[in-house]
Amino acid sequence: MNISLFIIAIFLVLVLYLGIKARKGKDMDMEQFAVGGRGFGTFFIFLLIAGEIYTTFTFLGGSGWAYSKGAAAYYVPAYIFLAYVLSYWLVPKIWRYSKRHSIISQPEYFASKYKSRSMGMIVAVLGSLALVPYIVIQLKGLGIIVSEASYGAISPVAASVIGAVVVTTYVMISGIHGSAWTAILKDFMILVVVIFLGIYIPVHYFGGIQPMFETVQAAKPEMLVLADQGLSQSWFVSTVLLNALGFYLLPQTFMVVLSSNGERTLRKNAIALPLYTLLLLFVFFIGFTAIMEIPGLQGADGDLSLLRLAIQTFDPWVIGVIGAAGLLTALVPASVMLMAASVGLTNSFFKVLVPAATETHQLIVSRIIIIGISIIALIVTVTGGEALAILNIMSYSLITQLAPALFCSLPKINIINKYGAMAGILAGVLIVLYATIADVKVATFLPNTPHVINDISTGVIALLINILVTFLVSALTKRISMQHTEMNDLDKIS
């Protein structure tokens, strides 16, 4: 075992220890398991929500996008900043209602708001469909990071399997408490590693961040501006808007909100988290440096730019620390995702089918679902699966189709009903599925469509149609319901 793999192994054992130890002293019922008894303060909420930013997708993909796509990568911090601004107003309302009605999952919230079990089932299935690709991405990223950082001493498949076993074990034992405690270690590591790499690497190769950008500007100026078409300005704006609306609709982020101990905690995090998001810029600096220092990475290999540049620059023990940080960016987010999917499915299906189920039975079923999802994700990770790329593209577009139903549910009087909400969600989802699988855009049907319109995110177009269907169906069903009521009244009078 080389020194790099040894360091990674130490952190893996430490994560397992912290995740299991988090269970100590907790009387584990469904509320404790899923949302920590709604007792997490500002610190833990900060770490758990921040954990959804710094995943393997960000650790590898952030630098990879800067390397391959250039300025388009800046959509990531842009949508996260906007999501936090929206959250200052949005999430306290969600928390307040959920606290009052003892809600512990996203599907349960929608089912309660619309007084419809079917609504809860639709949301649970949609959430799981959006989450499984993200869990697979964490496991795939973990395999790549550990294999690269260990200089090939362990294969990506073996690393993914070990990681899946570790995260499944501590989530089953400690629930969200395990995620919270491991998040402490993860965010400390990320803070140190990302800032160090983001400053040291440009200074080492170019003498500073500004000279690095000047070098890229001179050699490849197109990397520092948005493209005229494709990843253009309209793509950037629409994607930022779509992802900002969808950020707190992701089941794992929604569940973290429910674990807060109060509205004040959520608002304080909305203020503080944008500052933490600035760390993403250091990841981009690494990717821009790699453009000049390790040219030639094609396609998906661009995601290896951070690790390849680090291996070229540092001794093996430093690579071990970087690999350990990457390991944590996979395990912590994956643990929250597993929790969110399992609790959502338990509440929306098992509790409906077995209404007399005890807390113990619900916990058992949630843990079985965690194992099942982990196995499915691991199989897809190991076998590859070309459908994964399609699902990844669709994830945010899919989950954001819940936005009209969510925002309309917040006022005291909801202007839409369950029929409109469900019809709108299904319409939006079907459009996203069709457009992504068939690879169609507006220009497919209207060839003369200008690029500024054709580049708009498919998810945004689906969302607009979703809104239209939602209001039309709500208005129609309300009118039919009123007519039915009037006829019943006339029958009673006669």
GROMACS .gro file of C-alpha atoms in nm:
model
  494
    1MET     CA    1   0.000   0.000   0.000
    2ASN     CA    2   0.148   0.336  -0.105
    3ILE     CA    3   0.137   0.643   0.120
    4SER     CA    4  -0.141   0.806  -0.081
    5LEU     CA    5  -0.375   0.506  -0.053
    6PHE     CA    6  -0.286   0.470   0.316
    7ILE     CA    7  -0.397   0.827   0.389
    8ILE     CA    8  -0.723   0.774   0.196
    9ALA     CA    9  -0.788   0.451   0.389
   10ILE     CA   10  -0.739   0.630   0.724
   11PHE     CA   11  -1.001   0.890   0.631
   12LEU     CA   12  -1.240   0.621   0.511
   13VAL     CA   13  -1.219   0.445   0.847
   14LEU     CA   14  -1.258   0.780   1.026
   15VAL     CA   15  -1.575   0.856   0.828
   16LEU     CA   16  -1.722   0.517   0.917
   17TYR     CA   17  -1.636   0.571   1.284
   18LEU     CA   18  -1.790   0.920   1.298
   19GLY     CA   19  -2.098   0.808   1.107
   20ILE     CA   20  -2.167   0.520   1.346
   21LYS     CA   21  -2.077   0.714   1.662
   22ALA     CA   22  -2.333   0.982   1.569
   23ARG     CA   23  -2.604   0.731   1.667
   24LYS     CA   24  -2.496   0.734   2.031
   25GLY     CA   25  -2.754   0.869   2.276
   26LYS     CA   26  -3.032   0.899   2.016
   27ASP     CA   27  -3.371   0.735   2.066
   28MET     CA   28  -3.411   0.652   1.699
   29ASP     CA   29  -3.762   0.703   1.564
   30MET     CA   30  -3.853   0.819   1.212
   31GLU     CA   31  -3.824   1.188   1.301
   32GLN     CA   32  -3.478   1.139   1.454
   33PHE     CA   33  -3.372   0.915   1.166
   34ALA     CA   34  -3.490   1.146   0.888
   35VAL     CA   35  -3.460   1.502   1.021
   36GLY     CA   36  -3.260   1.469   1.344
   37GLY     CA   37  -3.562   1.548   1.562
   38ARG     CA   38  -3.566   1.894   1.398
   39GLY     CA   39  -3.283   1.984   1.631
   40PHE     CA   40  -3.000   2.094   1.399
   41GLY     CA   41  -2.875   2.447   1.458
   42THR     CA   42  -2.703   2.691   1.226
   43PHE     CA   43  -2.372   2.503   1.217
   44PHE     CA   44  -2.506   2.162   1.112
   45ILE     CA   45  -2.758   2.309   0.866
   46PHE     CA   46  -2.476   2.511   0.713
   47LEU     CA   47  -2.261   2.200   0.670
   48LEU     CA   48  -2.540   1.983   0.532
   49ILE     CA   49  -2.661   2.237   0.276
   50ALA     CA   50  -2.304   2.324   0.184
   51GLY     CA   51  -2.250   1.950   0.138
   52GLU     CA   52  -2.488   1.963  -0.157
   53ILE     CA   53  -2.256   2.213  -0.327
   54TYR     CA   54  -1.925   2.034  -0.282
   55THR     CA   55  -1.994   1.690  -0.426
   56THR     CA   56  -1.773   1.483  -0.654
   57PHE     CA   57  -1.955   1.649  -0.943
   58THR     CA   58  -1.821   1.984  -0.822
   59PHE     CA   59  -1.480   1.855  -0.716
   60LEU     CA   60  -1.417   1.691  -1.054
   61GLY     CA   61  -1.680   1.854  -1.275
   62GLY     CA   62  -1.617   2.213  -1.163
   63SER     CA   63  -1.255   2.206  -1.272
   64GLY     CA   64  -1.352   1.983  -1.566
   65TRP     CA   65  -1.606   2.234  -1.698
   66ALA     CA   66  -1.358   2.519  -1.662
   67TYR     CA   67  -1.109   2.305  -1.856
   68SER     CA   68  -1.351   2.195  -2.130
   69LYS     CA   69  -1.618   2.468  -2.146
   70GLY     CA   70  -1.443   2.773  -2.003
   71ALA     CA   71  -1.664   3.060  -1.883
   72ALA     CA   72  -1.980   2.847  -1.904
   73ALA     CA   73  -1.870   2.688  -1.573
   74TYR     CA   74  -1.966   3.007  -1.392
   75TYR     CA   75  -2.331   2.906  -1.416
   76VAL     CA   76  -2.271   2.685  -1.109
   77PRO     CA   77  -2.199   2.957  -0.847
   78ALA     CA   78  -2.448   3.188  -1.018
   79TYR     CA   79  -2.747   2.957  -0.970
   80ILE     CA   80  -2.640   2.864  -0.617
   81PHE     CA   81  -2.618   3.231  -0.515
   82LEU     CA   82  -2.966   3.294  -0.655
   83ALA     CA   83  -3.102   2.982  -0.482
   84TYR     CA   84  -2.980   3.111  -0.145
   85VAL     CA   85  -3.142   3.450  -0.206
   86LEU     CA   86  -3.474   3.278  -0.280
   87SER     CA   87  -3.433   3.053   0.023
   88TYR     CA   88  -3.436   3.347   0.266
   89TRP     CA   89  -3.804   3.390   0.184
   90LEU     CA   90  -3.896   3.038   0.074
   91VAL     CA   91  -3.763   2.779   0.318
   92PRO     CA   92  -3.889   2.929   0.648
   93LYS     CA   93  -4.245   2.893   0.513
   94ILE     CA   94  -4.181   2.529   0.424
   95TRP     CA   95  -4.025   2.460   0.765
   96ARG     CA   96  -4.311   2.630   0.954
   97TYR     CA   97  -4.581   2.428   0.781
   98SER     CA   98  -4.387   2.102   0.811
   99LYS     CA   99  -4.321   2.157   1.181
  100ARG     CA  100  -4.690   2.225   1.245
  101HIS     CA  101  -4.799   1.908   1.062
  102SER     CA  102  -4.508   1.679   1.170
  103ILE     CA  103  -4.387   1.636   0.810
  104ILE     CA  104  -4.045   1.474   0.760
  105SER     CA  105  -4.016   1.434   0.382
  106GLN     CA  106  -4.078   1.624   0.059
  107PRO     CA  107  -4.351   1.392  -0.078
  108GLU     CA  108  -4.533   1.414   0.255
  109TYR     CA  109  -4.530   1.796   0.229
  110PHE     CA  110  -4.693   1.797  -0.116
  111ALA     CA  111  -4.942   1.526  -0.017
  112SER     CA  112  -5.046   1.733   0.285
  113LYS     CA  113  -5.066   2.065   0.099
  114TYR     CA  114  -5.284   1.921  -0.178
  115LYS     CA  115  -5.464   1.666   0.041
  116SER     CA  116  -5.375   1.396  -0.209
  117ARG     CA  117  -5.190   1.069  -0.160
  118SER     CA  118  -5.145   1.046  -0.536
  119MET     CA  119  -4.961   1.378  -0.530
  120GLY     CA  120  -4.723   1.240  -0.267
  121MET     CA  121  -4.659   0.929  -0.474
  122ILE     CA  122  -4.584   1.131  -0.788
  123VAL     CA  123  -4.338   1.351  -0.596
  124ALA     CA  124  -4.169   1.047  -0.435
  125VAL     CA  125  -4.117   0.875  -0.771
  126LEU     CA  126  -3.998   1.196  -0.936
  127GLY     CA  127  -3.757   1.266  -0.649
  128SER     CA  128  -3.611   0.916  -0.666
  129LEU     CA  129  -3.575   0.943  -1.044
  130ALA     CA  130  -3.380   1.265  -0.998
  131LEU     CA  131  -3.168   1.134  -0.708
  132VAL     CA  132  -3.047   0.794  -0.829
  133PRO     CA  133  -2.827   0.945  -1.104
  134TYR     CA  134  -2.673   1.180  -0.846
  135ILE     CA  135  -2.594   0.890  -0.614
  136VAL     CA  136  -2.436   0.705  -0.908
  137ILE     CA  137  -2.232   1.014  -0.992
  138GLN     CA  138  -2.100   1.023  -0.633
  139LEU     CA  139  -1.999   0.657  -0.649
  140LYS     CA  140  -1.844   0.691  -0.994
  141GLY     CA  141  -1.659   1.004  -0.886
  142LEU     CA  142  -1.538   0.829  -0.572
  143GLY     CA  143  -1.400   0.546  -0.781
  144ILE     CA  144  -1.218   0.784  -1.015
  145ILE     CA  145  -1.075   0.995  -0.733
  146VAL     CA  146  -0.948   0.703  -0.525
  147SER     CA  147  -0.806   0.518  -0.826
  148GLU     CA  148  -0.624   0.825  -0.959
  149ALA     CA  149  -0.506   0.945  -0.617
  150SER     CA  150  -0.376   0.598  -0.526
  151TYR     CA  151  -0.177   0.585  -0.853
  152GLY     CA  152  -0.389   0.290  -0.970
  153ALA     CA  153  -0.329   0.081  -0.655
  154ILE     CA  154  -0.706   0.027  -0.627
  155SER     CA  155  -0.950   0.002  -0.917
  156PRO     CA  156  -1.241   0.245  -0.961
  157VAL     CA  157  -1.491  -0.042  -0.921
  158ALA     CA  158  -1.336  -0.164  -0.595
  159ALA     CA  159  -1.328   0.191  -0.458
  160SER     CA  160  -1.694   0.247  -0.550
  161VAL     CA  161  -1.802  -0.078  -0.385
  162ILE     CA  162  -1.615  -0.002  -0.062
  163GLY     CA  163  -1.753   0.352  -0.053
  164ALA     CA  164  -2.109   0.227  -0.109
  165VAL     CA  165  -2.076  -0.023   0.176
  166VAL     CA  166  -1.940   0.241   0.415
  167VAL     CA  167  -2.202   0.505   0.341
  168THR     CA  168  -2.489   0.254   0.348
  169THR     CA  169  -2.371   0.118   0.683
  170TYR     CA  170  -2.358   0.445   0.872
  171VAL     CA  171  -2.676   0.585   0.715
  172MET     CA  172  -2.870   0.276   0.821
  173ILE     CA  173  -2.736   0.305   1.176
  174SER     CA  174  -2.738   0.680   1.239
  175GLY     CA  175  -2.967   0.832   0.977
  176ILE     CA  176  -2.911   1.201   0.910
  177HIS     CA  177  -2.703   1.232   1.229
  178GLY     CA  178  -2.427   1.032   1.056
  179SER     CA  179  -2.437   1.272   0.760
  180ALA     CA  180  -2.414   1.573   0.991
  181TRP     CA  181  -2.110   1.448   1.183
  182THR     CA  182  -1.918   1.336   0.875
  183ALA     CA  183  -1.998   1.673   0.714
  184ILE     CA  184  -1.779   1.841   0.977
  185LEU     CA  185  -1.473   1.650   0.860
  186LYS     CA  186  -1.565   1.688   0.495
  187ASP     CA  187  -1.608   2.064   0.496
  188PHE     CA  188  -1.289   2.122   0.693
  189MET     CA  189  -1.098   1.913   0.438
  190ILE     CA  190  -1.260   2.086   0.142
  191LEU     CA  191  -1.189   2.430   0.289
  192VAL     CA  192  -0.818   2.353   0.328
  193VAL     CA  193  -0.765   2.159   0.005
  194VAL     CA  194  -0.963   2.381  -0.234
  195ILE     CA  195  -0.816   2.710  -0.110
  196PHE     CA  196  -0.464   2.566  -0.109
  197LEU     CA  197  -0.490   2.421  -0.460
  198GLY     CA  198  -0.673   2.721  -0.603
  199ILE     CA  199  -0.402   2.960  -0.487
  200TYR     CA  200  -0.087   2.748  -0.502
  201ILE     CA  201  -0.131   2.597  -0.850
  202PRO     CA  202  -0.177   2.928  -1.043
  203VAL     CA  203   0.108   3.083  -0.842
  204HIS     CA  204   0.333   2.781  -0.901
  205TYR     CA  205   0.283   2.775  -1.278
  206PHE     CA  206   0.214   3.140  -1.365
  207GLY     CA  207   0.316   3.350  -1.066
  208GLY     CA  208  -0.044   3.433  -0.969
  209ILE     CA  209  -0.411   3.417  -1.060
  210GLN     CA  210  -0.407   3.725  -1.283
  211PRO     CA  211  -0.106   3.605  -1.488
  212MET     CA  212  -0.282   3.269  -1.527
  213PHE     CA  213  -0.589   3.436  -1.679
  214GLU     CA  214  -0.369   3.656  -1.897
  215THR     CA  215  -0.196   3.346  -2.033
  216VAL     CA  216  -0.527   3.175  -2.108
  217GLN     CA  217  -0.656   3.497  -2.267
  218ALA     CA  218  -0.356   3.512  -2.498
  219ALA     CA  219  -0.366   3.144  -2.598
  220LYS     CA  220  -0.739   3.059  -2.590
  221PRO     CA  221  -0.950   3.375  -2.550
  222GLU     CA  222  -1.270   3.185  -2.636
  223MET     CA  223  -1.244   3.001  -2.301
  224LEU     CA  224  -1.309   3.321  -2.105
  225VAL     CA  225  -1.635   3.426  -2.272
  226LEU     CA  226  -1.970   3.258  -2.337
  227ALA     CA  227  -2.019   3.108  -2.682
  228ASP     CA  228  -2.231   3.276  -2.948
  229GLN     CA  229  -2.452   2.968  -2.966
  230GLY     CA  230  -2.493   2.650  -2.765
  231LEU     CA  231  -2.360   2.747  -2.421
  232SER     CA  232  -2.462   3.105  -2.495
  233GLN     CA  233  -2.602   3.389  -2.286
  234SER     CA  234  -2.960   3.264  -2.319
  235TRP     CA  235  -2.847   2.915  -2.215
  236PHE     CA  236  -2.662   3.066  -1.917
  237VAL     CA  237  -2.954   3.278  -1.795
  238SER     CA  238  -3.218   3.007  -1.840
  239THR     CA  239  -3.002   2.737  -1.679
  240VAL     CA  240  -2.921   2.958  -1.380
  241LEU     CA  241  -3.292   3.032  -1.334
  242LEU     CA  242  -3.395   2.668  -1.371
  243ASN     CA  243  -3.135   2.534  -1.128
  244ALA     CA  244  -3.197   2.810  -0.875
  245LEU     CA  245  -3.566   2.719  -0.866
  246GLY     CA  246  -3.480   2.351  -0.839
  247PHE     CA  247  -3.204   2.367  -0.576
  248TYR     CA  248  -3.430   2.345  -0.269
  249LEU     CA  249  -3.666   2.111  -0.453
  250LEU     CA  250  -3.400   1.842  -0.463
  251PRO     CA  251  -3.526   1.589  -0.204
  252GLN     CA  252  -3.204   1.585  -0.001
  253THR     CA  253  -3.189   1.966   0.032
  254PHE     CA  254  -3.559   1.980   0.114
  255MET     CA  255  -3.505   1.726   0.393
  256VAL     CA  256  -3.212   1.920   0.538
  257VAL     CA  257  -3.444   2.223   0.564
  258LEU     CA  258  -3.689   2.015   0.767
  259SER     CA  259  -3.411   1.914   1.010
  260SER     CA  260  -3.354   2.275   1.119
  261ASN     CA  261  -3.438   2.385   1.473
  262GLY     CA  262  -3.605   2.705   1.355
  263GLU     CA  263  -3.669   2.968   1.089
  264ARG     CA  264  -3.394   3.195   1.221
  265THR     CA  265  -3.137   2.922   1.157
  266LEU     CA  266  -3.249   2.892   0.796
  267ARG     CA  267  -3.233   3.267   0.735
  268LYS     CA  268  -2.886   3.293   0.890
  269ASN     CA  269  -2.768   3.021   0.654
  270ALA     CA  270  -2.921   3.198   0.355
  271ILE     CA  271  -2.699   3.494   0.443
  272ALA     CA  272  -2.379   3.300   0.516
  273LEU     CA  273  -2.381   3.027   0.249
  274PRO     CA  274  -2.310   3.254  -0.053
  275LEU     CA  275  -1.972   3.340   0.099
  276TYR     CA  276  -1.886   2.971   0.129
  277THR     CA  277  -1.990   2.920  -0.234
  278LEU     CA  278  -1.707   3.153  -0.343
  279LEU     CA  279  -1.475   2.858  -0.281
  280LEU     CA  280  -1.597   2.722  -0.615
  281LEU     CA  281  -1.390   2.990  -0.786
  282PHE     CA  282  -1.073   2.825  -0.655
  283VAL     CA  283  -1.182   2.500  -0.824
  284PHE     CA  284  -1.224   2.691  -1.151
  285PHE     CA  285  -0.875   2.841  -1.116
  286ILE     CA  286  -0.735   2.486  -1.117
  287GLY     CA  287  -0.928   2.401  -1.433
  288PHE     CA  288  -0.810   2.714  -1.614
  289THR     CA  289  -0.450   2.639  -1.515
  290ALA     CA  290  -0.487   2.284  -1.650
  291ILE     CA  291  -0.588   2.424  -1.991
  292MET     CA  292  -0.229   2.538  -2.039
  293GLU     CA  293  -0.042   2.276  -1.836
  294ILE     CA  294  -0.207   1.948  -1.934
  295PRO     CA  295  -0.366   2.008  -2.277
  296GLY     CA  296  -0.527   1.731  -2.475
  297LEU     CA  297  -0.783   1.585  -2.234
  298GLN     CA  298  -1.089   1.510  -2.445
  299GLY     CA  299  -1.456   1.470  -2.350
  300ALA     CA  300  -1.516   1.319  -2.008
  301ASP     CA  301  -1.141   1.307  -1.942
  302GLY     CA  302  -1.162   1.682  -1.880
  303ASP     CA  303  -1.303   1.593  -1.537
  304LEU     CA  304  -0.963   1.445  -1.452
  305SER     CA  305  -0.790   1.781  -1.495
  306LEU     CA  306  -0.772   1.859  -1.122
  307LEU     CA  307  -0.626   1.521  -1.026
  308ARG     CA  308  -0.389   1.497  -1.322
  309LEU     CA  309  -0.253   1.845  -1.255
  310ALA     CA  310  -0.217   1.771  -0.883
  311ILE     CA  311  -0.030   1.446  -0.950
  312GLN     CA  312   0.201   1.635  -1.184
  313THR     CA  313   0.264   1.899  -0.917
  314PHE     CA  314   0.277   1.735  -0.572
  315ASP     CA  315   0.433   1.449  -0.377
  316PRO     CA  316   0.224   1.132  -0.314
  317TRP     CA  317   0.135   1.224   0.047
  318VAL     CA  318  -0.025   1.549  -0.071
  319ILE     CA  319  -0.218   1.354  -0.335
  320GLY     CA  320  -0.341   1.129  -0.053
  321VAL     CA  321  -0.487   1.429   0.131
  322ILE     CA  322  -0.648   1.556  -0.191
  323GLY     CA  323  -0.788   1.209  -0.256
  324ALA     CA  324  -0.928   1.194   0.098
  325ALA     CA  325  -1.105   1.528   0.045
  326GLY     CA  326  -1.249   1.395  -0.281
  327LEU     CA  327  -1.361   1.079  -0.102
  328LEU     CA  328  -1.555   1.289   0.148
  329THR     CA  329  -1.722   1.492  -0.129
  330ALA     CA  330  -1.876   1.163  -0.243
  331LEU     CA  331  -1.974   1.001   0.086
  332VAL     CA  332  -2.145   1.288   0.267
  333PRO     CA  333  -2.381   1.404  -0.013
  334ALA     CA  334  -2.457   1.042  -0.109
  335SER     CA  335  -2.562   0.968   0.250
  336VAL     CA  336  -2.817   1.253   0.253
  337MET     CA  337  -2.947   1.149  -0.089
  338LEU     CA  338  -3.000   0.792   0.029
  339MET     CA  339  -3.187   0.921   0.334
  340ALA     CA  340  -3.412   1.151   0.132
  341ALA     CA  341  -3.507   0.887  -0.123
  342SER     CA  342  -3.574   0.614   0.134
  343VAL     CA  343  -3.782   0.827   0.372
  344GLY     CA  344  -3.983   0.976   0.083
  345LEU     CA  345  -4.068   0.633  -0.057
  346THR     CA  346  -4.148   0.496   0.290
  347ASN     CA  347  -4.390   0.777   0.373
  348SER     CA  348  -4.558   0.790   0.033
  349PHE     CA  349  -4.596   0.420  -0.039
  350PHE     CA  350  -4.544   0.198   0.268
  351LYS     CA  351  -4.745   0.419   0.507
  352VAL     CA  352  -5.025   0.443   0.251
  353LEU     CA  353  -5.034   0.067   0.192
  354VAL     CA  354  -4.990  -0.016   0.563
  355PRO     CA  355  -5.147   0.275   0.756
  356ALA     CA  356  -5.120   0.087   1.085
  357ALA     CA  357  -4.742   0.046   1.052
  358THR     CA  358  -4.549   0.134   1.368
  359GLU     CA  359  -4.242   0.357   1.386
  360THR     CA  360  -4.029   0.043   1.413
  361HIS     CA  361  -4.177  -0.100   1.096
  362GLN     CA  362  -4.122   0.228   0.910
  363LEU     CA  363  -3.759   0.237   1.021
  364ILE     CA  364  -3.705  -0.119   0.902
  365VAL     CA  365  -3.860  -0.044   0.563
  366SER     CA  366  -3.656   0.278   0.526
  367ARG     CA  367  -3.337   0.084   0.591
  368ILE     CA  368  -3.434  -0.186   0.342
  369ILE     CA  369  -3.499   0.083   0.080
  370ILE     CA  370  -3.157   0.237   0.156
  371ILE     CA  371  -2.994  -0.100   0.083
  372GLY     CA  372  -3.203  -0.140  -0.233
  373ILE     CA  373  -3.117   0.205  -0.370
  374SER     CA  374  -2.749   0.154  -0.287
  375ILE     CA  375  -2.745  -0.177  -0.474
  376ILE     CA  376  -2.920  -0.026  -0.779
  377ALA     CA  377  -2.683   0.271  -0.782
  378LEU     CA  378  -2.381   0.043  -0.744
  379ILE     CA  379  -2.494  -0.183  -1.029
  380VAL     CA  380  -2.536   0.117  -1.259
  381THR     CA  381  -2.198   0.250  -1.142
  382VAL     CA  382  -2.017  -0.077  -1.216
  383THR     CA  383  -2.192  -0.161  -1.544
  384GLY     CA  384  -2.161   0.192  -1.680
  385GLY     CA  385  -2.501   0.246  -1.830
  386GLU     CA  386  -2.531   0.497  -2.113
  387ALA     CA  387  -2.870   0.608  -1.978
  388LEU     CA  388  -2.690   0.770  -1.686
  389ALA     CA  389  -2.574   1.066  -1.895
  390ILE     CA  390  -2.931   1.126  -2.010
  391LEU     CA  391  -3.068   1.101  -1.657
  392ASN     CA  392  -2.803   1.339  -1.525
  393ILE     CA  393  -2.900   1.600  -1.785
  394MET     CA  394  -3.265   1.554  -1.695
  395SER     CA  395  -3.234   1.561  -1.315
  396TYR     CA  396  -3.264   1.935  -1.251
  397SER     CA  397  -3.510   1.979  -1.536
  398LEU     CA  398  -3.727   1.705  -1.386
  399ILE     CA  399  -3.726   1.814  -1.022
  400THR     CA  400  -3.791   2.178  -1.110
  401GLN     CA  401  -4.128   2.075  -1.254
  402LEU     CA  402  -4.245   2.075  -0.890
  403ALA     CA  403  -4.183   2.451  -0.866
  404PRO     CA  404  -4.532   2.576  -0.971
  405ALA     CA  405  -4.701   2.340  -0.725
  406LEU     CA  406  -4.463   2.444  -0.446
  407PHE     CA  407  -4.490   2.820  -0.494
  408CYS     CA  408  -4.868   2.809  -0.531
  409SER     CA  409  -4.893   2.609  -0.208
  410LEU     CA  410  -4.728   2.880   0.003
  411PRO     CA  411  -5.012   3.140   0.032
  412LYS     CA  412  -5.306   3.072   0.265
  413ILE     CA  413  -5.537   3.038  -0.035
  414ASN     CA  414  -5.399   2.815  -0.312
  415ILE     CA  415  -5.506   2.934  -0.656
  416ILE     CA  416  -5.455   2.588  -0.809
  417ASN     CA  417  -5.588   2.247  -0.708
  418LYS     CA  418  -5.443   1.898  -0.696
  419TYR     CA  419  -5.564   1.810  -1.045
  420GLY     CA  420  -5.395   2.111  -1.198
  421ALA     CA  421  -5.077   2.057  -0.999
  422MET     CA  422  -5.047   1.690  -1.096
  423ALA     CA  423  -5.135   1.757  -1.461
  424GLY     CA  424  -4.875   2.034  -1.481
  425ILE     CA  425  -4.603   1.819  -1.322
  426LEU     CA  426  -4.677   1.526  -1.555
  427ALA     CA  427  -4.684   1.754  -1.861
  428GLY     CA  428  -4.350   1.911  -1.771
  429VAL     CA  429  -4.189   1.576  -1.693
  430LEU     CA  430  -4.307   1.419  -2.019
  431ILE     CA  431  -4.169   1.712  -2.220
  432VAL     CA  432  -3.831   1.687  -2.046
  433LEU     CA  433  -3.816   1.310  -2.102
  434TYR     CA  434  -3.912   1.337  -2.469
  435ALA     CA  435  -3.685   1.632  -2.546
  436THR     CA  436  -3.383   1.474  -2.374
  437ILE     CA  437  -3.422   1.118  -2.504
  438ALA     CA  438  -3.509   1.227  -2.859
  439ASP     CA  439  -3.249   1.507  -2.844
  440VAL     CA  440  -3.484   1.772  -2.980
  441LYS     CA  441  -3.483   2.149  -2.939
  442VAL     CA  442  -3.716   2.426  -3.054
  443ALA     CA  443  -3.529   2.444  -3.385
  444THR     CA  444  -3.618   2.080  -3.454
  445PHE     CA  445  -3.977   2.191  -3.511
  446LEU     CA  446  -3.910   2.552  -3.616
  447PRO     CA  447  -3.587   2.547  -3.822
  448ASN     CA  448  -3.563   2.925  -3.848
  449THR     CA  449  -3.564   2.975  -3.472
  450PRO     CA  450  -3.284   3.215  -3.369
  451HIS     CA  451  -3.010   3.075  -3.145
  452VAL     CA  452  -3.107   3.305  -2.859
  453ILE     CA  453  -3.435   3.111  -2.829
  454ASN     CA  454  -3.310   2.767  -2.932
  455ASP     CA  455  -3.039   2.774  -2.664
  456ILE     CA  456  -3.290   2.824  -2.381
  457SER     CA  457  -3.285   2.531  -2.141
  458THR     CA  458  -3.536   2.259  -2.226
  459GLY     CA  459  -3.633   2.250  -1.858
  460VAL     CA  460  -3.742   2.614  -1.871
  461ILE     CA  461  -3.959   2.552  -2.179
  462ALA     CA  462  -4.113   2.250  -2.006
  463LEU     CA  463  -4.168   2.463  -1.695
  464LEU     CA  464  -4.359   2.728  -1.895
  465ILE     CA  465  -4.585   2.461  -2.046
  466ASN     CA  466  -4.620   2.309  -1.698
  467ILE     CA  467  -4.748   2.643  -1.562
  468LEU     CA  468  -4.993   2.682  -1.850
  469VAL     CA  469  -5.134   2.329  -1.803
  470THR     CA  470  -5.148   2.374  -1.426
  471PHE     CA  471  -5.369   2.683  -1.443
  472LEU     CA  472  -5.586   2.559  -1.730
  473VAL     CA  473  -5.662   2.225  -1.564
  474SER     CA  474  -5.719   2.391  -1.226
  475ALA     CA  475  -5.963   2.640  -1.377
  476LEU     CA  476  -6.144   2.367  -1.572
  477THR     CA  477  -6.176   2.125  -1.281
  478LYS     CA  478  -6.286   2.402  -1.045
  479ARG     CA  479  -6.563   2.499  -1.288
  480ILE     CA  480  -6.674   2.137  -1.326
  481SER     CA  481  -6.670   2.098  -0.945
  482MET     CA  482  -6.879   2.415  -0.902
  483GLN     CA  483  -7.130   2.299  -1.162
  484HIS     CA  484  -7.155   1.961  -0.991
  485THR     CA  485  -7.213   2.132  -0.655
  486GLU     CA  486  -7.484   2.358  -0.803
  487MET     CA  487  -7.663   2.056  -0.953
  488ASN     CA  488  -7.657   1.878  -0.618
  489ASP     CA  489  -7.801   2.187  -0.450
  490LEU     CA  490  -8.081   2.206  -0.707
  491ASP     CA  491  -8.159   1.839  -0.654
  492LYS     CA  492  -8.188   1.897  -0.280
  493ILE     CA  493  -8.423   2.196  -0.330
  494SER     CA  494  -8.647   2.008  -0.570
   0.00000   0.00000   0.00000
